[in-house]
CSV table of C-alpha atoms and ligand atoms in Angstrom, one decimal:
chain,number,residue,atom,x,y,z
A,745,MET,CA,15.2,30.5,33.3
A,746,MET,CA,16.0,26.5,34.4
A,747,TYR,CA,13.7,23.7,32.6
A,748,ASP,CA,13.9,20.0,33.7
A,749,LEU,CA,14.1,19.8,29.9
A,750,ALA,CA,15.2,21.2,26.9
A,751,ILE,CA,14.4,19.9,23.5
A,752,ILE,CA,16.4,21.2,20.2
A,753,GLY,CA,14.2,20.3,17.2
A,754,GLY,CA,10.0,19.9,17.0
A,755,GLY,CA,9.2,17.1,14.6
A,756,PRO,CA,7.6,14.1,15.3
A,757,GLY,CA,10.7,12.8,18.0
A,758,GLY,CA,10.8,16.5,19.5
A,759,TYR,CA,7.2,17.7,19.7
A,760,VAL,CA,6.1,13.6,20.9
A,761,ALA,CA,8.7,14.0,23.3
A,762,ALA,CA,7.7,17.7,24.5
A,763,GLU,CA,4.1,16.4,25.0
A,764,ARG,CA,4.8,13.1,27.0
A,765,ALA,CA,7.3,15.6,29.4
A,766,GLY,CA,4.8,18.2,29.9
A,767,ALA,CA,2.1,15.7,30.7
A,768,ALA,CA,4.6,14.1,33.3
A,769,GLY,CA,5.1,17.2,34.8
A,770,LEU,CA,8.4,18.3,33.9
A,771,SER,CA,8.7,21.9,33.1
A,772,THR,CA,10.0,21.8,29.0
A,773,VAL,CA,11.3,24.0,26.5
A,774,LEU,CA,11.3,23.2,22.8
A,775,PHE,CA,13.4,25.3,20.3
A,776,GLU,CA,12.2,24.9,17.0
A,777,LYS,CA,13.9,27.5,14.1
A,778,LYS,CA,11.4,26.7,11.3
A,779,SER,CA,7.9,25.1,11.9
A,780,LEU,CA,6.4,22.9,14.7
A,781,GLY,CA,6.1,19.5,13.2
A,782,GLY,CA,9.6,19.4,11.5
A,783,VAL,CA,10.1,17.2,8.2
A,784,CYS,CA,7.6,14.9,8.6
A,785,LEU,CA,4.7,17.5,8.9
A,786,ASN,CA,6.0,20.3,6.6
A,787,GLU,CA,8.2,18.8,4.1
A,788,GLY,CA,7.9,14.7,4.4
A,789,CYS,CA,5.3,12.3,5.3
A,790,ILE,CA,1.9,14.6,5.6
A,791,PRO,CA,2.5,16.6,2.5
A,792,THR,CA,3.2,13.8,0.4
A,793,LYS,CA,0.5,11.5,1.8
A,794,THR,CA,-1.7,14.3,0.9
A,795,LEU,CA,-0.4,14.5,-2.5
A,796,LEU,CA,-0.6,11.1,-3.0
A,797,TYR,CA,-4.3,10.8,-2.0
A,798,SER,CA,-5.0,13.5,-4.5
A,799,ALA,CA,-3.6,11.1,-7.1
A,800,LYS,CA,-5.6,8.0,-5.9
A,801,VAL,CA,-8.7,9.9,-5.8
A,802,TYR,CA,-8.1,10.6,-9.7
A,803,ASN,CA,-6.9,7.3,-10.5
A,804,TYR,CA,-10.2,6.4,-8.9
A,805,ALA,CA,-12.1,8.3,-11.6
A,806,LEU,CA,-10.2,7.1,-14.4
A,807,THR,CA,-11.1,3.2,-13.3
A,808,GLY,CA,-14.4,4.1,-12.2
A,809,ASP,CA,-15.8,2.0,-15.0
A,810,HIS,CA,-14.1,-1.5,-13.6
A,811,TYR,CA,-17.0,-0.8,-10.6
A,812,GLY,CA,-19.5,0.2,-12.8
A,813,VAL,CA,-19.4,3.8,-12.3
A,814,TYR,CA,-18.9,6.2,-15.0
A,815,THR,CA,-17.3,9.7,-14.9
A,816,GLU,CA,-17.0,12.2,-18.0
A,817,ASN,CA,-13.6,13.4,-18.5
A,818,PRO,CA,-11.9,13.3,-15.5
A,819,SER,CA,-9.2,16.1,-14.9
A,820,PHE,CA,-7.4,17.6,-11.7
A,821,LYS,CA,-6.1,21.1,-11.5
A,822,TYR,CA,-2.6,20.9,-10.0
A,823,GLU,CA,-2.4,23.9,-8.2
A,824,GLU,CA,-5.8,23.0,-6.1
A,825,ILE,CA,-4.1,19.7,-5.4
A,826,VAL,CA,-1.0,21.5,-3.8
A,827,ALA,CA,-3.4,24.2,-1.9
A,828,ARG,CA,-5.1,21.2,-0.5
A,829,LYS,CA,-1.9,19.8,0.3
A,830,ASP,CA,-0.7,23.5,2.0
A,831,LYS,CA,-4.3,23.3,3.9
A,832,VAL,CA,-3.5,19.8,5.4
A,833,VAL,CA,-0.1,21.0,6.7
A,834,LYS,CA,-1.4,24.1,8.4
A,835,LYS,CA,-4.0,22.4,9.9
A,836,LEU,CA,-1.6,19.9,11.5
A,837,VAL,CA,1.0,22.4,12.5
A,838,GLY,CA,-2.1,24.0,14.1
A,839,GLY,CA,-2.6,20.6,16.0
A,840,VAL,CA,0.8,20.6,17.3
A,841,LYS,CA,0.9,24.0,18.6
A,842,ALA,CA,-2.5,23.2,20.3
A,843,ALA,CA,-0.9,20.2,22.0
A,844,MET,CA,2.1,22.5,23.1
A,845,LYS,CA,0.0,24.9,24.8
A,846,ALA,CA,-1.9,21.8,26.6
A,847,GLY,CA,1.2,20.4,28.1
A,848,LYS,CA,2.5,23.5,29.1
A,849,VAL,CA,5.6,23.4,26.9
A,850,GLN,CA,7.2,26.7,26.4
A,851,VAL,CA,8.0,26.8,22.3
A,852,VAL,CA,11.0,29.1,21.6
A,853,SER,CA,10.5,29.6,17.9
A,854,GLU,CA,14.4,30.4,17.2
A,855,GLU,CA,17.4,28.4,16.1
A,856,ALA,CA,19.0,27.2,19.1
A,857,HIS,CA,22.7,27.2,20.3
A,858,ILE,CA,24.3,24.9,23.1
A,859,GLU,CA,26.8,27.1,24.9
A,860,GLY,CA,28.0,24.0,27.2
A,861,ARG,CA,27.4,23.2,30.5
A,862,GLY,CA,27.3,25.6,33.3
A,863,ALA,CA,27.2,25.2,37.0
A,864,GLU,CA,23.6,24.8,37.1
A,865,GLY,CA,22.9,22.7,33.9
A,866,ILE,CA,23.4,22.7,30.1
A,867,GLU,CA,23.2,26.4,28.9
A,868,ILE,CA,21.4,27.1,25.6
A,869,GLU,CA,20.9,30.4,23.7
A,870,ALA,CA,18.4,31.5,21.1
A,871,ALA,CA,17.8,35.2,19.7
A,872,GLY,CA,20.1,36.5,22.4
A,873,VAL,CA,18.5,34.8,25.3
A,874,LYS,CA,19.7,32.2,27.6
A,875,TYR,CA,18.2,29.0,28.8
A,876,GLN,CA,19.1,26.5,31.4
A,877,ALA,CA,18.2,23.0,31.7
A,878,ARG,CA,19.0,19.8,33.7
A,879,ASN,CA,18.2,17.7,30.8
A,880,LEU,CA,18.7,18.1,27.0
A,881,LEU,CA,17.0,16.1,24.4
A,882,VAL,CA,18.3,16.5,21.0
A,883,CYS,CA,15.8,15.8,17.7
A,884,ALA,CA,17.3,18.3,15.2
A,885,GLY,CA,16.7,16.0,12.3
A,886,SER,CA,18.0,15.3,9.0
A,887,GLU,CA,18.6,17.0,5.4
A,888,ALA,CA,18.3,15.4,1.7
A,889,ALA,CA,22.0,14.3,1.1
A,890,VAL,CA,22.8,15.7,-2.1
A,891,PRO,CA,26.0,14.5,-3.6
A,892,PRO,CA,28.3,16.5,-5.3
A,893,PHE,CA,27.5,15.1,-8.8
A,894,PRO,CA,29.4,17.1,-11.3
A,895,GLY,CA,27.3,20.2,-13.0
A,896,LEU,CA,24.8,19.6,-10.3
A,897,LYS,CA,25.3,23.0,-9.2
A,898,GLU,CA,25.0,24.6,-12.7
A,899,ALA,CA,21.9,23.0,-13.3
A,900,GLY,CA,19.8,25.5,-10.7
A,901,ASP,CA,16.6,25.0,-10.1
A,902,VAL,CA,16.2,21.9,-12.5
A,903,ILE,CA,17.3,20.0,-9.3
A,904,VAL,CA,14.9,19.4,-6.6
A,905,THR,CA,14.9,17.5,-3.6
A,906,ASN,CA,12.0,16.6,-1.6
A,907,ARG,CA,11.6,20.1,-0.2
A,908,GLU,CA,11.2,22.0,-3.4
A,909,ILE,CA,9.4,19.2,-5.3
A,910,LEU,CA,6.5,19.8,-2.9
A,911,ALA,CA,6.8,23.8,-3.6
A,912,LEU,CA,6.6,23.4,-7.4
A,913,LYS,CA,3.8,25.7,-8.9
A,914,GLU,CA,3.2,23.6,-12.3
A,915,GLN,CA,3.4,19.9,-12.8
A,916,PRO,CA,6.4,18.9,-14.4
A,917,LYS,CA,5.9,17.4,-18.2
A,918,GLU,CA,9.0,15.1,-17.7
A,919,LEU,CA,10.9,14.1,-14.4
A,920,VAL,CA,13.8,12.2,-13.5
A,921,VAL,CA,14.5,10.7,-10.2
A,922,ILE,CA,18.0,9.9,-9.0
A,923,GLY,CA,17.6,7.1,-6.6
A,924,GLY,CA,14.6,4.5,-6.4
A,925,GLY,CA,14.1,4.5,-2.9
A,926,VAL,CA,11.1,5.6,-0.6
A,927,ILE,CA,10.8,9.1,-1.8
A,928,GLY,CA,12.0,8.6,-5.0
A,929,MET,CA,9.1,6.1,-5.6
A,930,GLU,CA,6.5,8.3,-3.7
A,931,PHE,CA,7.2,11.3,-6.1
A,932,ALA,CA,7.7,8.5,-9.2
A,933,ALA,CA,4.0,7.5,-8.2
A,934,PHE,CA,2.6,10.8,-7.6
A,935,PHE,CA,3.4,12.2,-10.6
A,936,SER,CA,3.3,9.3,-12.9
A,937,THR,CA,-0.5,9.1,-12.3
A,938,LEU,CA,-0.8,12.5,-13.2
A,939,GLY,CA,0.6,12.0,-16.7
A,940,THR,CA,3.8,13.0,-16.1
A,941,LYS,CA,6.5,11.1,-17.9
A,942,VAL,CA,9.1,9.5,-15.1
A,943,THR,CA,12.5,7.5,-15.2
A,944,VAL,CA,13.9,6.1,-12.2
A,945,VAL,CA,17.5,6.0,-12.1
A,946,GLU,CA,18.6,3.7,-9.6
A,947,MET,CA,22.4,2.1,-8.8
A,948,LEU,CA,20.9,-1.2,-7.0
A,949,PRO,CA,19.5,-4.1,-9.0
A,950,LYS,CA,15.8,-3.3,-7.6
A,951,ILE,CA,13.8,-0.4,-6.4
A,952,LEU,CA,13.3,0.1,-2.3
A,953,GLY,CA,16.5,-1.7,-1.7
A,954,PRO,CA,15.8,-3.2,1.9
A,955,LEU,CA,12.2,-4.3,0.5
A,956,ASP,CA,11.4,-7.8,0.3
A,957,ASP,CA,13.0,-8.8,-3.1
A,958,GLU,CA,9.7,-10.3,-4.5
A,959,ILE,CA,7.5,-7.2,-3.3
A,960,SER,CA,10.1,-4.9,-4.6
A,961,ALA,CA,9.7,-6.7,-8.2
A,962,LEU,CA,6.2,-7.2,-8.3
A,963,LEU,CA,5.6,-3.2,-7.5
A,964,GLN,CA,8.5,-2.2,-10.3
A,965,LYS,CA,6.2,-4.4,-12.6
A,966,ILE,CA,3.1,-2.5,-11.6
A,967,TYR,CA,4.6,0.9,-12.4
A,968,GLU,CA,6.2,-0.4,-15.3
A,969,LYS,CA,3.1,-1.2,-17.0
A,970,ARG,CA,1.6,2.2,-16.0
A,971,GLY,CA,4.6,3.9,-18.0
A,972,ILE,CA,7.6,4.5,-15.2
A,973,ASN,CA,11.1,3.8,-17.0
A,974,PHE,CA,13.0,2.1,-14.4
A,975,CYS,CA,16.9,2.1,-15.2
A,976,LEU,CA,18.6,-0.3,-12.3
A,977,LYS,CA,21.9,-0.9,-11.7
A,978,CYS,CA,22.4,2.5,-13.3
A,979,LYS,CA,24.9,5.0,-11.5
A,980,VAL,CA,24.3,8.4,-11.7
A,981,THR,CA,28.0,10.1,-12.3
A,982,GLY,CA,26.6,13.8,-13.2
A,983,VAL,CA,24.0,16.2,-14.7
A,984,GLU,CA,24.3,18.5,-17.9
A,985,GLY,CA,21.5,21.0,-17.2
A,986,ASN,CA,18.6,19.2,-17.5
A,987,THR,CA,20.0,15.6,-18.5
A,988,VAL,CA,21.3,13.3,-15.9
A,989,VAL,CA,24.3,11.2,-17.1
A,990,TYR,CA,24.5,8.0,-15.8
A,991,GLU,CA,26.4,4.7,-16.5
A,992,ASP,CA,24.3,1.8,-17.4
A,993,PRO,CA,25.3,-1.9,-16.2
A,994,GLU,CA,27.6,-2.6,-19.0
A,995,GLY,CA,29.5,0.8,-18.2
A,996,LYS,CA,27.9,2.9,-21.3
A,997,VAL,CA,27.4,6.3,-20.5
A,998,CYS,CA,23.6,7.0,-21.2
A,999,ARG,CA,21.6,10.3,-20.8
A,1000,VAL,CA,18.2,10.7,-19.6
A,1001,SER,CA,16.2,14.4,-19.5
A,1002,GLY,CA,13.6,16.1,-17.5
A,1003,ASP,CA,12.5,19.4,-16.9
A,1004,LYS,CA,12.7,18.5,-13.2
A,1005,ILE,CA,15.3,16.4,-11.4
A,1006,LEU,CA,14.8,15.0,-8.3
A,1007,VAL,CA,17.6,13.6,-5.9
A,1008,SER,CA,16.7,11.4,-3.6
A,1009,VAL,CA,19.5,9.2,-2.4
A,1010,GLY,CA,19.3,9.2,1.3
A,1011,ARG,CA,19.3,11.6,3.8
A,1012,ARG,CA,21.5,12.8,6.3
A,1013,ALA,CA,21.7,13.6,10.2
A,1014,ASN,CA,21.9,17.5,10.9
A,1015,LEU,CA,24.8,17.2,13.6
A,1016,GLN,CA,26.2,20.8,12.9
A,1017,GLY,CA,26.0,24.3,13.5
A,1018,PHE,CA,24.2,24.6,16.7
A,1019,GLY,CA,27.3,23.6,19.2
A,1020,LEU,CA,26.8,19.6,19.9
A,1021,GLU,CA,30.3,19.7,19.8
A,1022,LYS,CA,30.9,22.2,22.7
A,1023,LEU,CA,29.2,19.4,24.9
A,1024,GLY,CA,31.7,16.5,23.7
A,1025,VAL,CA,28.8,14.3,22.2
A,1026,GLU,CA,29.9,11.3,20.5
A,1027,PHE,CA,29.2,10.6,16.9
A,1028,LEU,CA,28.8,7.5,14.9
A,1029,THR,CA,30.6,7.3,12.0
A,1030,ASN,CA,30.8,5.4,8.9
A,1031,LYS,CA,33.9,3.4,7.3
A,1032,ALA,CA,35.3,6.4,6.0
A,1033,GLY,CA,35.2,7.6,9.5
A,1034,LYS,CA,32.8,10.1,8.7
A,1035,PRO,CA,30.2,11.3,11.5
A,1036,VAL,CA,27.0,10.1,10.5
A,1037,GLY,CA,24.8,10.6,13.6
A,1038,VAL,CA,24.4,11.0,17.3
A,1039,LYS,CA,26.0,7.8,19.4
A,1040,VAL,CA,23.3,6.9,21.6
A,1041,ASP,CA,22.2,3.6,24.0
A,1042,GLU,CA,19.0,1.9,23.7
A,1043,HIS,CA,17.8,4.4,26.7
A,1044,MET,CA,18.7,7.0,23.9
A,1045,ARG,CA,21.4,8.2,26.1
A,1046,THR,CA,24.4,9.8,24.7
A,1047,ASN,CA,27.8,9.7,26.2
A,1048,VAL,CA,27.2,12.9,28.1
A,1049,PRO,CA,25.3,12.6,31.2
A,1050,GLY,CA,21.9,14.0,31.1
A,1051,VAL,CA,22.0,14.7,27.0
A,1052,TYR,CA,19.8,12.2,25.2
A,1053,ALA,CA,19.0,11.9,21.1
A,1054,ALA,CA,16.2,11.0,19.3
A,1055,GLY,CA,15.1,10.7,15.5
A,1056,ASP,CA,16.7,11.0,12.2
A,1057,ILE,CA,19.8,12.3,14.2
A,1058,THR,CA,20.5,9.0,15.6
A,1059,GLY,CA,21.6,8.2,11.6
A,1060,PHE,CA,19.9,5.0,12.4
A,1061,SER,CA,16.0,4.2,11.7
A,1062,MET,CA,14.8,7.6,9.6
A,1063,LEU,CA,11.4,7.3,10.4
A,1064,ALA,CA,9.0,9.4,11.8
A,1065,HIS,CA,7.0,6.7,14.3
A,1066,THR,CA,10.7,5.8,15.3
A,1067,ALA,CA,11.4,8.9,16.2
A,1068,SER,CA,8.4,9.8,18.5
A,1069,ARG,CA,8.9,6.4,20.1
A,1070,GLU,CA,12.8,7.3,21.0
A,1071,GLY,CA,11.6,10.7,22.4
A,1072,GLU,CA,9.4,8.6,24.6
A,1073,VAL,CA,12.5,6.5,25.4
A,1074,ALA,CA,14.6,9.1,26.4
A,1075,VAL,CA,11.7,11.1,28.6
A,1076,ASN,CA,10.6,8.0,30.4
A,1077,ASN,CA,14.2,7.4,31.4
A,1078,ILE,CA,14.9,11.4,32.3
A,1079,LEU,CA,11.8,10.2,34.5
A,1080,GLY,CA,13.4,7.5,35.8
A,1081,LYS,CA,11.0,5.0,34.4
A,1082,PRO,CA,12.6,1.9,32.7
A,1083,ASP,CA,12.3,1.9,28.9
A,1084,HIS,CA,14.8,1.2,25.9
A,1085,MET,CA,14.4,1.1,22.3
A,1086,ARG,CA,13.6,-2.4,20.5
A,1087,TYR,CA,14.1,-1.9,16.7
A,1088,ASN,CA,12.6,-5.6,15.7
A,1089,ALA,CA,9.0,-4.4,15.0
A,1090,ILE,CA,9.4,-1.1,13.5
A,1091,PRO,CA,7.0,-0.9,10.5
A,1092,GLY,CA,8.0,0.5,7.3
A,1093,VAL,CA,5.4,1.8,4.4
A,1094,VAL,CA,5.5,3.1,1.1
A,1095,TYR,CA,2.6,4.7,-0.1
A,1096,THR,CA,3.0,3.8,-3.6
A,1097,ASN,CA,-0.6,2.9,-5.3
A,1098,PRO,CA,-0.8,-0.3,-4.2
A,1099,GLU,CA,0.6,0.4,-1.0
A,1100,VAL,CA,3.8,-1.7,0.6
A,1101,ALA,CA,4.2,-2.3,4.1
A,1102,GLY,CA,6.6,-4.6,5.9
A,1103,VAL,CA,7.6,-5.4,9.6
A,1104,GLY,CA,10.7,-7.6,10.8
A,1105,LEU,CA,13.0,-9.6,9.2
A,1106,THR,CA,12.6,-10.1,5.6
A,1107,GLU,CA,13.4,-13.5,4.0
A,1108,GLU,CA,16.9,-12.2,2.7
A,1109,GLU,CA,17.5,-10.8,6.1
A,1110,ALA,CA,16.5,-14.0,8.0
A,1111,ARG,CA,19.1,-16.2,5.2
A,1112,GLN,CA,21.7,-13.6,6.2
A,1113,LYS,CA,21.4,-14.1,10.0
A,1114,GLY,CA,21.5,-17.8,9.6
A,1115,ILE,CA,18.1,-17.8,10.9
A,1116,ASP,CA,16.2,-21.5,10.5
A,1117,PHE,CA,12.6,-19.9,9.3
A,1118,LYS,CA,9.9,-20.9,6.9
A,1119,VAL,CA,8.0,-18.7,4.6
A,1120,VAL,CA,4.3,-18.5,4.1
A,1121,LYS,CA,2.7,-16.5,1.5
A,1122,LEU,CA,-1.2,-15.8,-0.2
A,1123,PRO,CA,-2.3,-13.7,-2.8
A,1124,MET,CA,-4.2,-10.5,-1.0
A,1125,ALA,CA,-7.1,-11.8,-3.5
A,1126,TYR,CA,-7.6,-14.6,-0.2
A,1127,SER,CA,-9.4,-11.7,1.7
A,1128,GLY,CA,-12.8,-11.4,0.2
A,1129,ARG,CA,-12.8,-7.5,1.3
A,1130,PHE,CA,-9.8,-7.2,-0.8
A,1131,VAL,CA,-11.4,-8.6,-3.8
A,1132,ALA,CA,-14.4,-6.6,-3.5
A,1133,GLU,CA,-12.6,-3.3,-3.2
A,1134,ASN,CA,-9.4,-3.9,-5.6
A,1135,GLU,CA,-10.8,-4.7,-9.1
A,1136,GLY,CA,-8.0,-6.5,-10.8
A,1137,GLY,CA,-5.9,-5.5,-8.3
A,1138,GLU,CA,-2.4,-7.3,-7.1
A,1139,GLY,CA,-1.6,-8.2,-3.7
A,1140,ILE,CA,0.9,-10.4,-1.8
A,1141,CYS,CA,1.1,-11.3,1.9
A,1142,LYS,CA,4.4,-12.8,3.0
A,1143,ILE,CA,5.0,-14.2,6.5
A,1144,ILE,CA,8.2,-15.3,7.8
A,1145,VAL,CA,8.3,-17.4,11.3
A,1146,GLY,CA,11.0,-19.3,12.6
A,1147,ALA,CA,10.9,-22.9,11.4
A,1148,ARG,CA,11.2,-24.5,15.1
A,1149,TYR,CA,9.0,-22.4,17.1
A,1150,HIS,CA,6.9,-20.8,14.7
A,1151,GLU,CA,7.3,-17.3,16.0
A,1152,VAL,CA,6.5,-14.5,13.8
A,1153,LEU,CA,9.7,-13.0,12.4
A,1154,GLY,CA,8.1,-10.4,9.5
A,1155,VAL,CA,5.3,-9.7,7.7
A,1156,HIS,CA,5.5,-8.0,4.4
A,1157,MET,CA,2.7,-6.9,2.3
A,1158,LEU,CA,1.6,-5.5,-1.0
A,1159,GLY,CA,-2.2,-4.4,-2.0
A,1160,ASN,CA,-4.2,-1.6,-0.3
A,1161,PRO,CA,-4.7,-0.9,2.3
A,1162,CYS,CA,-1.8,-2.7,4.0
A,1163,SER,CA,-0.7,0.3,5.8
A,1164,GLU,CA,-3.6,0.5,7.8
A,1165,ILE,CA,-3.5,-3.3,8.8
A,1166,ILE,CA,0.6,-3.6,9.3
A,1167,HIS,CA,0.3,-2.7,12.7
A,1168,SER,CA,-1.0,-5.9,13.8
A,1169,ALA,CA,1.7,-7.7,12.6
A,1170,CYS,CA,4.1,-5.2,14.9
A,1171,ILE,CA,2.0,-6.4,17.5
A,1172,ALA,CA,2.9,-9.7,16.9
A,1173,ILE,CA,6.4,-9.4,16.6
A,1174,GLU,CA,6.7,-6.7,19.4
A,1175,GLN,CA,5.0,-8.9,21.8
A,1176,GLU,CA,6.8,-12.7,20.3
A,1177,MET,CA,3.7,-14.0,19.4
A,1178,THR,CA,3.7,-17.5,17.4
A,1179,VAL,CA,1.9,-18.5,14.3
A,1180,GLU,CA,-0.5,-20.8,17.0
A,1181,GLN,CA,-1.1,-17.7,19.1
A,1182,LEU,CA,-1.9,-15.4,16.0
A,1183,LYS,CA,-4.3,-18.1,14.9
A,1184,GLU,CA,-6.4,-17.6,17.9
A,1185,VAL,CA,-7.0,-13.7,17.2
A,1186,VAL,CA,-10.4,-13.0,16.0
A,1187,PHE,CA,-9.9,-10.5,13.0
A,1188,PRO,CA,-13.4,-8.3,11.9
A,1189,HIS,CA,-14.7,-9.8,8.7
A,1190,PRO,CA,-14.7,-8.9,6.1
A,1191,THR,CA,-11.4,-6.7,6.2
A,1192,VAL,CA,-8.1,-7.0,4.4
A,1193,SER,CA,-6.6,-7.4,8.0
A,1194,GLU,CA,-8.3,-11.2,7.3
A,1195,ILE,CA,-5.1,-11.9,4.9
A,1196,ILE,CA,-2.8,-12.3,8.1
A,1197,LYS,CA,-4.9,-14.8,9.7
A,1198,GLU,CA,-5.5,-16.4,6.2
A,1199,THR,CA,-1.6,-16.7,5.4
A,1200,VAL,CA,-0.6,-18.2,9.0
A,1201,PHE,CA,-3.2,-21.0,8.6
A,1202,SER,CA,-1.4,-21.8,5.0
A,1203,LEU,CA,1.6,-22.9,7.2
A,1204,LYS,CA,2.4,-26.3,7.1
B,1787,LIG,P1,17.0,5.8,0.3
B,1787,LIG,O1,18.0,5.6,1.4
B,1787,LIG,O2,15.4,5.3,0.8
B,1787,LIG,O3,16.9,5.4,-1.1
B,1787,LIG,C1,18.1,6.0,-1.6
B,1787,LIG,C2,18.4,5.2,-2.9
B,1787,LIG,O4,19.0,6.1,-4.1
B,1787,LIG,C3,19.0,3.9,-3.1
B,1787,LIG,O5,17.8,2.9,-3.3
B,1787,LIG,C4,20.0,4.2,-3.4
B,1787,LIG,O6,20.7,2.8,-4.1
B,1787,LIG,C5,20.2,5.1,-4.3
B,1787,LIG,N1,21.2,5.9,-5.0
B,1787,LIG,C6,22.2,6.6,-4.1
B,1787,LIG,N2,23.0,7.0,-5.2
B,1787,LIG,C7,22.7,6.8,-6.3
B,1787,LIG,C8,23.8,7.2,-7.6
B,1787,LIG,N3,24.7,7.9,-7.8
B,1787,LIG,N4,22.8,6.9,-8.5
B,1787,LIG,C9,21.5,6.2,-8.6
B,1787,LIG,N5,21.1,5.6,-7.2
B,1787,LIG,C10,22.0,6.0,-6.3
B,1787,LIG,O7,16.6,7.5,0.4
B,1787,LIG,P2,15.4,8.7,0.4
B,1787,LIG,O8,14.6,7.8,-0.6
B,1787,LIG,O9,16.0,9.6,0.0
B,1787,LIG,O10,15.0,8.6,1.8
B,1787,LIG,C11,15.6,8.9,3.0
B,1787,LIG,C12,14.8,8.8,4.1
B,1787,LIG,O11,13.3,9.1,4.2
B,1787,LIG,C13,15.0,7.3,4.4
B,1787,LIG,O12,15.5,7.0,5.5
B,1787,LIG,C14,13.4,7.0,4.4
B,1787,LIG,O13,13.2,5.9,5.2
B,1787,LIG,C15,12.5,8.0,5.0
B,1787,LIG,N6,11.6,8.4,4.0
B,1787,LIG,C16,10.4,7.3,4.7
B,1787,LIG,C17,9.1,7.5,3.8
B,1787,LIG,C18,8.2,6.5,4.4
B,1787,LIG,O14,7.9,5.9,5.6
B,1787,LIG,N7,6.9,6.2,3.7
B,1787,LIG,C19,8.7,8.5,2.9
B,1787,LIG,C20,9.8,9.2,2.4
B,1787,LIG,C21,11.0,8.9,3.2
């Protein structure tokens, strides 16, 4: 059968694009070989946030006395925490299935293989059945990058990535995390809250590399106090059974052991195994000339007419919300509606406790770009609601503005629930608002979001 649009990959890039395409009347087929929802729903965003919420509830129980509430011997059952995570995932996968049905999207739960371009359109095969489409959107995602550390293979199931760690039947007593990025820090936060002894080995001088320096240091301090051991400027060089071998900043060889070792050193785009090369799609390459993503323009078009890509496969901004927006841009372009992708207002959130959220330029980035800017910052305690709900809690809101026109360039926060308020900063940046315009917006009182307004008012 001939379709207007074939989509490979049912993650937040693919399924959102399918939903939009179906709603716009395009006949759409979506191929997903594993489970609808992709990494985000099945082994990323949703399961980790569900686990982290259980850890947060446990932490509330432990610290209830700060609020005059007493609970005797708070405890948890690890298997029930994991079971609830599975239940949430199942429910949301069901939601995506229903959305596909509502949009009249044909879902093919098989691995798709691109066969090339025929006289009628792009030809795809899945489980022996042939499909044709006028347009193709490739959203095949990414997988955990596992470097070939010596001894890693021999270590067997001591080694886990973000996928296997979600399925552990038992809570590890000691966990070593290789890579203090987003995945590493979210799992470190989860397990340390439940009492696991956690060590994070990170080769950079800070955790969460792209994050604002001050916020990164503050978060590290908070988790150090709670018992996480951070080994910074330490490069992992190998694994010996359940022991991670690394070089400390002085070049000394050190070792740290755990019953599980999480490898979270980044993700790599899924570029192979489904026939992309048959279409002659161009790739982005790294310094070593290795392909790291499908090359796209701002309309999410590849170099091949009618072939688009969105999400982690572009190797660029590996975030679920980026993928969804990229998918929408691709569909709009297929429909002939002008739309293009902008990356300057994409928020980033780390769901530690406290949460971290940021959008736009950091101070460090603005400096590197040679921008003339000002920084305004306030402790979160300037928000009444924050003080009411975060006894003894630390937090900061930092806003980067252009020195001349006072346009909002970046907003970075630490403190709960900044993940839920960062979007107002996204709107300010997306709409190119100035501080003066932001001052005129009425924020609800009392909310933590008021910290953004308080902070801009402190601009001299
Ligand atoms: P990442 O790029 O965030 O962090 C990897 C870290 O590993 C870096 O800090 C790097 O310096 C370090 N590293 C690399 N090699 C090392 C070595 N040999 N020894 C010690 N440290 C080493 O990658 P991560 O955490 O795996 O996340 C992958 C992707 O998933 C990211 O693009 C992230 O944005 C996305 N993600 C987003 C989440 C969110 O938005 N909350 C949650 C989880 C993942």
